[in-house]
mmCIF file of C-alpha atoms and ligand atoms in Angstrom:
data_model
loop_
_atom_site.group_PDB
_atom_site.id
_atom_site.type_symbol
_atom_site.label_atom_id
_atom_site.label_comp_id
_atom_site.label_asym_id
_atom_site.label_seq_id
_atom_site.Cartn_x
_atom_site.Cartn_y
_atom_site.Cartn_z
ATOM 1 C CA UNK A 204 120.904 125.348 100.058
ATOM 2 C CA UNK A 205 121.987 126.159 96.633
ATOM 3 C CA UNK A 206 124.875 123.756 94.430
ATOM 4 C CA UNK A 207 126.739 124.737 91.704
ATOM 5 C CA UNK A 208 126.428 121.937 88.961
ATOM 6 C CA UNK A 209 128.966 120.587 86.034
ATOM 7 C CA UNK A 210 126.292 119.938 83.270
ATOM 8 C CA UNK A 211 128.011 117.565 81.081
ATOM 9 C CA UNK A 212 126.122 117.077 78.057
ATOM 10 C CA UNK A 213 125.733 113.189 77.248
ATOM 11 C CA UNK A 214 126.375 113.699 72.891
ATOM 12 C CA UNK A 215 129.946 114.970 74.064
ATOM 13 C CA UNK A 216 131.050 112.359 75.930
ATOM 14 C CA UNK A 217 132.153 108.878 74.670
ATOM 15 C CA UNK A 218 129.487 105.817 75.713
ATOM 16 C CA UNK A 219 132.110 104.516 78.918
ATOM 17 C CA UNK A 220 131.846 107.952 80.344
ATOM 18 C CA UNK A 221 127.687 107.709 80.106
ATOM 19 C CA UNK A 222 127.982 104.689 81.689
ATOM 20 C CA UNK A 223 130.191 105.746 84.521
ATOM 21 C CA UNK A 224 127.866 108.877 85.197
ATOM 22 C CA UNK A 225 124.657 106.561 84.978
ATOM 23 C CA UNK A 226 126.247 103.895 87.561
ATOM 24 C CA UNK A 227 127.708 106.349 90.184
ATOM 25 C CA UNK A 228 124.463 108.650 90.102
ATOM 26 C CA UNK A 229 121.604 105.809 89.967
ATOM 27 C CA UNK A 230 122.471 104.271 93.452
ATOM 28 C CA UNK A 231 122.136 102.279 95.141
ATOM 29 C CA UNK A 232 121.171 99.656 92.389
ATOM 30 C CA UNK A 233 119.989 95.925 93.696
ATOM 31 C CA UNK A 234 121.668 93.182 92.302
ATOM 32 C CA UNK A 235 120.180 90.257 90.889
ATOM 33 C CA UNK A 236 122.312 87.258 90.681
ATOM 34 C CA UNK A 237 120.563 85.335 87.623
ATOM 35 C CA UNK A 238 120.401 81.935 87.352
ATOM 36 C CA UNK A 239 119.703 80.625 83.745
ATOM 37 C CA UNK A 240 120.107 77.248 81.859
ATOM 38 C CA UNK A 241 121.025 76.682 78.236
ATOM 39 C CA UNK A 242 120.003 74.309 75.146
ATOM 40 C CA UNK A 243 122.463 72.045 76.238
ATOM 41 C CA UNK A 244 121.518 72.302 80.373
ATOM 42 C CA UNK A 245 124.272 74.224 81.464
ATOM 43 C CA UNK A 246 123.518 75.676 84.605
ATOM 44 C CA UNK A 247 124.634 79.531 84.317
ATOM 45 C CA UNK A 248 124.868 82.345 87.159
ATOM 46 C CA UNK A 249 125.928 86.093 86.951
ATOM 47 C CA UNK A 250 125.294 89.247 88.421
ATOM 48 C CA UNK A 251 123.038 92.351 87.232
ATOM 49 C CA UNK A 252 122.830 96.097 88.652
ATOM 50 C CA UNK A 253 121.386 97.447 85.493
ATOM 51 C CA UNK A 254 118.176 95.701 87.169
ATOM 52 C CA UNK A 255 115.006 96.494 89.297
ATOM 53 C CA UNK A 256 111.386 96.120 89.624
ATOM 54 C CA UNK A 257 109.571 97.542 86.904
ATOM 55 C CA UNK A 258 106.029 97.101 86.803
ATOM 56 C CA UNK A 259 103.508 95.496 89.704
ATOM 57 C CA UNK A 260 100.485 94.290 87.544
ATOM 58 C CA UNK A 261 101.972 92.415 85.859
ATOM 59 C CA UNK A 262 104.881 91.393 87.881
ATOM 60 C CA UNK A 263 107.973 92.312 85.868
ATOM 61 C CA UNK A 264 111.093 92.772 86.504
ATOM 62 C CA UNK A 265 113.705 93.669 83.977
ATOM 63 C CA UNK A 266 117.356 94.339 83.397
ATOM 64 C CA UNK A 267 120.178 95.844 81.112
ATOM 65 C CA UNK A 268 122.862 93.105 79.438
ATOM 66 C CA UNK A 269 125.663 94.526 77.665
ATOM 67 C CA UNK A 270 127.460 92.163 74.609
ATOM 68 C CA UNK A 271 130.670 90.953 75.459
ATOM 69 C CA UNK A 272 134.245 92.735 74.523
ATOM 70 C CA UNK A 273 134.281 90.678 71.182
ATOM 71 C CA UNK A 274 130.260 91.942 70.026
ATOM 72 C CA UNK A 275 128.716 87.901 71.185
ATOM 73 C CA UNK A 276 126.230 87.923 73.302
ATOM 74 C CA UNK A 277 126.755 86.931 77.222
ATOM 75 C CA UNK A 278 125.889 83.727 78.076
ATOM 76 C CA UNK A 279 123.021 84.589 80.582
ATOM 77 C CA UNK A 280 121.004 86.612 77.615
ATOM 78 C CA UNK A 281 121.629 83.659 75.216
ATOM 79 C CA UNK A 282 119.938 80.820 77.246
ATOM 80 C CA UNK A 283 117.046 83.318 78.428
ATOM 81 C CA UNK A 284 116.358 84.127 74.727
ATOM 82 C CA UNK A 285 116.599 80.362 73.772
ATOM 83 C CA UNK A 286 114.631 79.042 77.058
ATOM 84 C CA UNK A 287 112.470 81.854 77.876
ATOM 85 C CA UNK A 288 112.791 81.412 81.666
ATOM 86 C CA UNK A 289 115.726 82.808 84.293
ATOM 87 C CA UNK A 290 115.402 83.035 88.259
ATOM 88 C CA UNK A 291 116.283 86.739 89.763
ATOM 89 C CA UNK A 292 117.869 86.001 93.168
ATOM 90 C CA UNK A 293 118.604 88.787 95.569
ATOM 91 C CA UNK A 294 121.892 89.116 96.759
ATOM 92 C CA UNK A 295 122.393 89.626 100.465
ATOM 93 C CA UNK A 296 125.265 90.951 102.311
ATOM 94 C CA UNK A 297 126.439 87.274 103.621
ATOM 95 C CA UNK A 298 127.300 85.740 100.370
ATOM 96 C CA UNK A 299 128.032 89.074 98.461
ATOM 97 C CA UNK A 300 131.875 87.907 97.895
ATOM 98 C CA UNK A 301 130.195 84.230 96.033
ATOM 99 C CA UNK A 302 128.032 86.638 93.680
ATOM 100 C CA UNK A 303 131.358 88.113 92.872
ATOM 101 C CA UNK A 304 132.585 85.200 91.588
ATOM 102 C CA UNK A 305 129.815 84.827 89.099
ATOM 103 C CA UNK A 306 130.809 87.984 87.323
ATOM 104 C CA UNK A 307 133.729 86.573 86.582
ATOM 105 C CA UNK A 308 133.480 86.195 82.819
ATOM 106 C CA UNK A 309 133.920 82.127 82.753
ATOM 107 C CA UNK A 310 133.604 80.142 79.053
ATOM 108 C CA UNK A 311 130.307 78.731 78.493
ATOM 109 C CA UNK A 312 130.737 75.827 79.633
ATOM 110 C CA UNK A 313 131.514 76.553 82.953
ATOM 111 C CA UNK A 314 128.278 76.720 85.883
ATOM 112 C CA UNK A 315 129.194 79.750 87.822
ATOM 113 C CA UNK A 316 127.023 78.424 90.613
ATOM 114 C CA UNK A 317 130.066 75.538 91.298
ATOM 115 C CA UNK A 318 132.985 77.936 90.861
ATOM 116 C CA UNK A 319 131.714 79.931 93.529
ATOM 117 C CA UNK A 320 129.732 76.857 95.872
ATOM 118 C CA UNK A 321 126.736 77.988 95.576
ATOM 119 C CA UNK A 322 123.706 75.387 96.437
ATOM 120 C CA UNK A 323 121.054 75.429 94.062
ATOM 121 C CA UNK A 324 117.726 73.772 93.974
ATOM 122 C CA UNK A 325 115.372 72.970 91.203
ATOM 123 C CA UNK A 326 113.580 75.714 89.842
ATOM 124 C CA UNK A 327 109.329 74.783 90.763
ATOM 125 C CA UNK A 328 107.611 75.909 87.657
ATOM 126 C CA UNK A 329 110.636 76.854 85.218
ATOM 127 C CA UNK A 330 113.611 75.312 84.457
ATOM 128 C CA UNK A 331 116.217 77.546 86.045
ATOM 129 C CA UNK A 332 117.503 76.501 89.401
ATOM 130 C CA UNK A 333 117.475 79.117 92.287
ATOM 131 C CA UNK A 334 120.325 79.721 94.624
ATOM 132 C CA UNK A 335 119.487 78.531 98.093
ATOM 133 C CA UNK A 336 121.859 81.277 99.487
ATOM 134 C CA UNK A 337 119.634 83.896 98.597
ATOM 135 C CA UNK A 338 117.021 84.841 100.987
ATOM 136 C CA UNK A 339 114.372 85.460 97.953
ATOM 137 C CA UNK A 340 114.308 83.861 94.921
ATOM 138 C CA UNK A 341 111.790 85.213 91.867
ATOM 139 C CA UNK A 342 111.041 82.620 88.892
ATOM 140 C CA UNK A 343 110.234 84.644 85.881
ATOM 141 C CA UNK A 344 109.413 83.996 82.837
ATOM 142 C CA UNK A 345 110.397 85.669 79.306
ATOM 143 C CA UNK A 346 108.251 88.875 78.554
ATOM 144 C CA UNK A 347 109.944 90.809 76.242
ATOM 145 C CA UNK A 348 113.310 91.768 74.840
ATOM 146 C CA UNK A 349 114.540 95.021 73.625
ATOM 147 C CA UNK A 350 117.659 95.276 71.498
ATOM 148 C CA UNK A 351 119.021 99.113 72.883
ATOM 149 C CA UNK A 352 121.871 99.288 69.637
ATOM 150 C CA UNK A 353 124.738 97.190 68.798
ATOM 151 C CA UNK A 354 125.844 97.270 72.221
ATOM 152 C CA UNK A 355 123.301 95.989 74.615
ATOM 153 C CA UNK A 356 119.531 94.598 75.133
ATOM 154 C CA UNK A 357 117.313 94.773 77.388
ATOM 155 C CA UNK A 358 114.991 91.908 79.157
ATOM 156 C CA UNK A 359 111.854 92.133 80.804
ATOM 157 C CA UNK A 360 110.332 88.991 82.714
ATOM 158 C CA UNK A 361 107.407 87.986 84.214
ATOM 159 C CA UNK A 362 106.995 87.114 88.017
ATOM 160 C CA UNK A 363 105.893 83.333 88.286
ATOM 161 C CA UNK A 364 106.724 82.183 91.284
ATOM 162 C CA UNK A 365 108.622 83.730 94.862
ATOM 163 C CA UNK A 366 110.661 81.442 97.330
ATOM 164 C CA UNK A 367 111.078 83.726 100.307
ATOM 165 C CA UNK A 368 112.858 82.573 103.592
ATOM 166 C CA UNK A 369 110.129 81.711 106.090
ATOM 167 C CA UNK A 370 111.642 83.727 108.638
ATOM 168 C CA UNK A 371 111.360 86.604 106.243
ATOM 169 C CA UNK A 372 107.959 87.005 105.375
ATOM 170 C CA UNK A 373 104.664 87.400 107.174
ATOM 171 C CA UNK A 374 102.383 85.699 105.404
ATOM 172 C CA UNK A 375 99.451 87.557 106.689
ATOM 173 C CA UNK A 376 100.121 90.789 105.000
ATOM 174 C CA UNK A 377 102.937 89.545 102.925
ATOM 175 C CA UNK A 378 105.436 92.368 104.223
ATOM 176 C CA UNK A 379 109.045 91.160 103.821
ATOM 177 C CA UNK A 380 111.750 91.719 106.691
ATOM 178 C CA UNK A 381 113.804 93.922 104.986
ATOM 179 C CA UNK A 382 116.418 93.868 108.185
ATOM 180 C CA UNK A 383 116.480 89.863 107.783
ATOM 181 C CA UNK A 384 116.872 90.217 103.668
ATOM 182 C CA UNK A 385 120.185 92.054 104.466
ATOM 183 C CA UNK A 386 119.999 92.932 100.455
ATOM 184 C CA UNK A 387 123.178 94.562 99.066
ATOM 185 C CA UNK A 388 123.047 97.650 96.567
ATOM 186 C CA UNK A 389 125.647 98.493 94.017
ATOM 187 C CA UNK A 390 127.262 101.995 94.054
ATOM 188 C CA UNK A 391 129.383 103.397 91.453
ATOM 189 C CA UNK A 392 132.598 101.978 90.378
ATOM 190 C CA UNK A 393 133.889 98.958 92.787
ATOM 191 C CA UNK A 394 131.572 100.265 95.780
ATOM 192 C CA UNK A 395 128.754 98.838 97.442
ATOM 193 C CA UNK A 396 126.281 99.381 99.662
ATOM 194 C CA UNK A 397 124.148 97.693 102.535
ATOM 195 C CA UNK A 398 120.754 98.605 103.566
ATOM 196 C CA UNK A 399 121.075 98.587 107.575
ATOM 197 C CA UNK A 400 120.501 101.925 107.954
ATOM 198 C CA UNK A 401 117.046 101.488 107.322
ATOM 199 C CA UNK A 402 114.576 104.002 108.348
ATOM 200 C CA UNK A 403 110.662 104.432 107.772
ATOM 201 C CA UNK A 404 109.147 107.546 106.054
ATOM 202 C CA UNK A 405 105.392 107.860 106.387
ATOM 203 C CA UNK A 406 103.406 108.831 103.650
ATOM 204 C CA UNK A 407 101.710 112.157 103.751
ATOM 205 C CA UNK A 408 97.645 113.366 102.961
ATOM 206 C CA UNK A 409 97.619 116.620 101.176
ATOM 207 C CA UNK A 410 95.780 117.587 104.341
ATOM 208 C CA UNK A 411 98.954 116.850 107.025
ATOM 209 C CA UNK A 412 101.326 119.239 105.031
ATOM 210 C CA UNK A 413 101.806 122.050 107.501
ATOM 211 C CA UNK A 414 105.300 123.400 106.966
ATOM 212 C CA UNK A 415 108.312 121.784 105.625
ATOM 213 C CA UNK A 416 110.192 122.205 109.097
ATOM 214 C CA UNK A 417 107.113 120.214 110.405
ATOM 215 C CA UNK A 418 107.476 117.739 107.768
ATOM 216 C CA UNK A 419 111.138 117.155 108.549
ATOM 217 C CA UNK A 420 110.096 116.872 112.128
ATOM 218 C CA UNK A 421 108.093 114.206 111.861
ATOM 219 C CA UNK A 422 110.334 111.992 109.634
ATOM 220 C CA UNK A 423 112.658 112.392 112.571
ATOM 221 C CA UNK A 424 115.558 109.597 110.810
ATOM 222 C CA UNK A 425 118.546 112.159 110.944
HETATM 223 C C1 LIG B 715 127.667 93.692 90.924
HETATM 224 C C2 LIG B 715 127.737 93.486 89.446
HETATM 225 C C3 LIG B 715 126.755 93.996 88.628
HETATM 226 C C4 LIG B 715 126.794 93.791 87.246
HETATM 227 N N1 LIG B 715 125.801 94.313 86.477
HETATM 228 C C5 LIG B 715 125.792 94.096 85.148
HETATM 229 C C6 LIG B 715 124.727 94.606 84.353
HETATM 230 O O1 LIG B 715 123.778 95.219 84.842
HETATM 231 N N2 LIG B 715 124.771 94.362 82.998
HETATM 232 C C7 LIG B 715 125.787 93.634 82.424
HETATM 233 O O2 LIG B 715 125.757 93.423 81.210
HETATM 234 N N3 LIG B 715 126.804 93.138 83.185
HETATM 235 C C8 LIG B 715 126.829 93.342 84.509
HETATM 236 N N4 LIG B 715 127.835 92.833 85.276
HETATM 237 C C9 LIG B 715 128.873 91.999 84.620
HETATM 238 C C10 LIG B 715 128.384 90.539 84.388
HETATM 239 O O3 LIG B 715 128.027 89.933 85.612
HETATM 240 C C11 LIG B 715 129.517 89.746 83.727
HETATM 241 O O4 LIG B 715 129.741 90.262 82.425
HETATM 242 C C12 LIG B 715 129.291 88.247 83.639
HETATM 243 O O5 LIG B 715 130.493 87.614 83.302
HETATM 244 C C13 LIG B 715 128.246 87.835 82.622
HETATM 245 O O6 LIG B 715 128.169 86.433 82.668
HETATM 246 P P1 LIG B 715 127.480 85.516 81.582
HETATM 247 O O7 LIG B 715 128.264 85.619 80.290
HETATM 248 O O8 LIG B 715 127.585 84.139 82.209
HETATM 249 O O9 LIG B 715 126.076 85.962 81.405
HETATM 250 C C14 LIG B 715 127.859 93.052 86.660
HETATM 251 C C15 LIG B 715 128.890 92.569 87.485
HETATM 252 C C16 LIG B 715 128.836 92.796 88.857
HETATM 253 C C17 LIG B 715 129.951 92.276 89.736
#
């Protein structure tokens, strides 16, 4: 099967157009609804595609923040920079429409968790609360920040702590229900995605490859 690209070349187009390429071709992206508090103990929530699991030893996620219209920074990089803590909570498809709330962008003083009624619990070894909607909740702390230009930074944090529904997780082998998480994905533009069509592809020794129409065989998902 051959396709005929459009190679658009990223110096001759203006930074919104990158952007809209980069979100509508890096899908689906998980969203992390982060919780963070500031100086002054303001609980703060808002949502983050620009975000995914980034290294295993050590645990870090990390995550993309753009500045605001005006140039400030947004209020959930702020209080992570002056609190070096945030909790990463996965969104899941039955409280997708609350995370949307968050994103709305509220003044400071406003906890995005109570606009939306969202429950939150204390945070167990950080100072960030958790949302007890979500079905996995990761306490990180600050491990480095990256400025990427006027525009934007980006924040890596540490894995401290996981609260995973019990239902979810076996604790034998530590594999996660991934049909219970129910996770959402962002797509391009407005769009999003769910993960129900979930299918398994074994890994493959060097020694199994026979031919390609063997290989596709076996997957057998389609
Ligand atoms: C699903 C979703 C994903 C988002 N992803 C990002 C992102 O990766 N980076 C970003 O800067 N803003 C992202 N936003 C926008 C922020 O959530 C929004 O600017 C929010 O108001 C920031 O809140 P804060 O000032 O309380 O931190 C996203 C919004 C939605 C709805």
């Amino acid at each position: 099967m051959s396709t005929k690209h459009c190679s658009i070349n990223f110096e001759h187009i203006t930074a919104h157009e990158q952007y809209k390429i980069l979100a509508g071709s890096v899908v689906p992206r998980p969203i992390a609804l982060i919780t963070s508090v500031s100086k002054k103990g303001q609980v703060n929530a808002a949502p983050f595609s620009f975000f995914n699991a980034l290294a295993a030893d050590p645990p870090l996620v990390g995550f993309g923040i753009q500045r605001k219209p005006n140039g400030e920074p947004k209020d959930t990089y702020r209080n992570i920079i002056e609190s070096g803590e945030f909790t990463v909570n996965i969104v899941s498809d039955d409280w997708v429409e609350l995370m949307n709330i968050c994103a709305i962008p509220f003044e400071e003083t406003v906890d995005e968790t109570c606009m939306a009624e969202l429950s939150v619990q204390a945070g167990t070894l950080i100072g960030s609360p958790r949302v007890v909607n979500a079905m996995i909740a990761l306490e990180c702390v600050l491990f480095s920040e990256q400025s990427t230009g006027e525009r934007g930074d980006l924040i890596l944090g540490k894995v401290v702590m996981a609260h995973i529904g019990e239902n979810l997780v076996n604790t034998d082998n530590y594999h996660i229900d991934q049909v219970g998480l129910d996770a959402v994905g962002r797509m391009g533009g407005q769009g999003y995605a769910r993960t129900r069509d979930y299918f398994d592809l074994k890994s493959l020794k060097e020694s199994e490859l026979g031919t390609v129409d063997q290989v596709r065989v076996w997957a057998d998902h389609k």
